Amino acid sequence: MTELTLHDDAKRRMVRTNLMLIGILAPLLGLNAVTLAITTRSIALPLVFLGLVLAMIPLTYALARQVADKSRVTFGDGTLTVQGWGRSKTFTVEEMERVVTIDSMGFAGAAPTHHLVVVGPRKRLLLLVGQMWDREQLSALALDLAGRGVPLTPIRQPVTPTQLRALDPRLVPWRQAHPVAVSLLVGLGVLLVLVTLFVVVVAILV
């Protein structure tokens, strides 16, 4: 059996990425706390809410670090087991229809890097990204699966998520293939919530 674990620099990148996401989310939640103070005309509940928002930062760090330490991929006996967020997942080679290695592709604005994707008959089973796993680790996994009869498709030229989805929709979900559209939809949703809150505040104060 072969077990892959994250290197120290990959663990640091995982923690840093999660903290950056919280850094973006925390101000929006803080704005909600201010809005809550205005609408309820009470300071106690907004302070509790704000305390929870601030507690998200160390909690996110602790959880991201724990997941980074626990993340591993085990293979070598005809099965593939992945441990990360939540429960571990195990796939057999009979469930795998294809394994695809990508030399250069970027997700959601991240710098292009290598990836490995495993798909089943109807959906993507696994995505391993280069920000976490190095080329040697993914190559070892791809060659093991190929040696057990799983068709291997290497993509040497740089490719975008949209182009990869055009090759096979199972490889990339729509939300990952069109991050700009997803961002616009999310932004529109946030805007509608803020406008609704503003209307409520005005109705209360007038």
PDB file of N, CA and C in Angstrom, residues 1-2 74-81 90-94 144-145 148:
ATOM      1  N   MET A   1       0.842  -1.202   0.000  1.00  0.00           N
ATOM      2  CA  MET A   1       0.000   0.000   0.000  1.00  0.00           C
ATOM      3  C   MET A   1       0.877   1.251   0.000  1.00  0.00           C
ATOM      4  N   THR A   2       0.424   2.268  -0.696  1.00  0.00           N
ATOM      5  CA  THR A   2       1.132   3.548  -0.742  1.00  0.00           C
ATOM      6  C   THR A   2       0.231   4.620  -0.137  1.00  0.00           C
ATOM      7  N   THR A  74      -4.610   6.936  -0.083  1.00  0.00           N
ATOM      8  CA  THR A  74      -4.050   5.595   0.053  1.00  0.00           C
ATOM      9  C   THR A  74      -4.476   4.742  -1.134  1.00  0.00           C
ATOM     10  N   PHE A  75      -3.515   4.059  -1.736  1.00  0.00           N
ATOM     11  CA  PHE A  75      -3.814   3.215  -2.894  1.00  0.00           C
ATOM     12  C   PHE A  75      -2.776   2.092  -2.974  1.00  0.00           C
ATOM     13  N   GLY A  76      -3.013   1.156  -3.911  1.00  0.00           N
ATOM     14  CA  GLY A  76      -2.036   0.102  -4.125  1.00  0.00           C
ATOM     15  C   GLY A  76      -2.598  -1.302  -4.072  1.00  0.00           C
ATOM     16  N   ASP A  77      -3.892  -1.432  -3.733  1.00  0.00           N
ATOM     17  CA  ASP A  77      -4.490  -2.769  -3.686  1.00  0.00           C
ATOM     18  C   ASP A  77      -5.756  -2.859  -4.540  1.00  0.00           C
ATOM     19  N   GLY A  78      -5.879  -1.939  -5.505  1.00  0.00           N
ATOM     20  CA  GLY A  78      -7.083  -1.922  -6.335  1.00  0.00           C
ATOM     21  C   GLY A  78      -8.168  -1.017  -5.806  1.00  0.00           C
ATOM     22  N   THR A  79      -7.881  -0.349  -4.691  1.00  0.00           N
ATOM     23  CA  THR A  79      -8.816   0.643  -4.154  1.00  0.00           C
ATOM     24  C   THR A  79      -8.087   1.974  -4.015  1.00  0.00           C
ATOM     25  N   LEU A  80      -8.883   3.028  -3.877  1.00  0.00           N
ATOM     26  CA  LEU A  80      -8.361   4.379  -3.681  1.00  0.00           C
ATOM     27  C   LEU A  80      -9.145   5.011  -2.538  1.00  0.00           C
ATOM     28  N   THR A  81      -8.450   5.338  -1.457  1.00  0.00           N
ATOM     29  CA  THR A  81      -9.100   5.918  -0.287  1.00  0.00           C
ATOM     30  C   THR A  81      -8.578   7.331  -0.072  1.00  0.00           C
ATOM     31  N   THR A  90     -13.785   5.736  -0.247  1.00  0.00           N
ATOM     32  CA  THR A  90     -13.030   4.661  -0.887  1.00  0.00           C
ATOM     33  C   THR A  90     -13.695   4.279  -2.206  1.00  0.00           C
ATOM     34  N   PHE A  91     -12.886   4.197  -3.258  1.00  0.00           N
ATOM     35  CA  PHE A  91     -13.370   3.802  -4.578  1.00  0.00           C
ATOM     36  C   PHE A  91     -12.563   2.596  -5.044  1.00  0.00           C
ATOM     37  N   THR A  92     -13.208   1.719  -5.765  1.00  0.00           N
ATOM     38  CA  THR A  92     -12.511   0.587  -6.373  1.00  0.00           C
ATOM     39  C   THR A  92     -12.252   0.899  -7.843  1.00  0.00           C
ATOM     40  N   VAL A  93     -11.320   0.170  -8.428  1.00  0.00           N
ATOM     41  CA  VAL A  93     -10.995   0.433  -9.837  1.00  0.00           C
ATOM     42  C   VAL A  93     -12.195   0.105 -10.727  1.00  0.00           C
ATOM     43  N   GLU A  94     -13.076  -0.786 -10.261  1.00  0.00           N
ATOM     44  CA  GLU A  94     -14.268  -1.099 -11.038  1.00  0.00           C
ATOM     45  C   GLU A  94     -15.220   0.096 -11.124  1.00  0.00           C
ATOM     46  N   ASP A 144      -0.418   3.854 -11.007  1.00  0.00           N
ATOM     47  CA  ASP A 144      -0.962   2.687 -10.307  1.00  0.00           C
ATOM     48  C   ASP A 144      -2.345   2.331 -10.855  1.00  0.00           C
ATOM     49  N   LEU A 145      -3.207   3.355 -11.018  1.00  0.00           N
ATOM     50  CA  LEU A 145      -4.550   3.096 -11.532  1.00  0.00           C
ATOM     51  C   LEU A 145      -4.498   2.590 -12.971  1.00  0.00           C
ATOM     52  N   ARG A 148      -3.732  -0.953 -13.283  1.00  0.00           N
ATOM     53  CA  ARG A 148      -4.830  -1.837 -12.865  1.00  0.00           C
ATOM     54  C   ARG A 148      -6.017  -1.777 -13.828  1.00  0.00           C
TER      55      ARG A 148
END
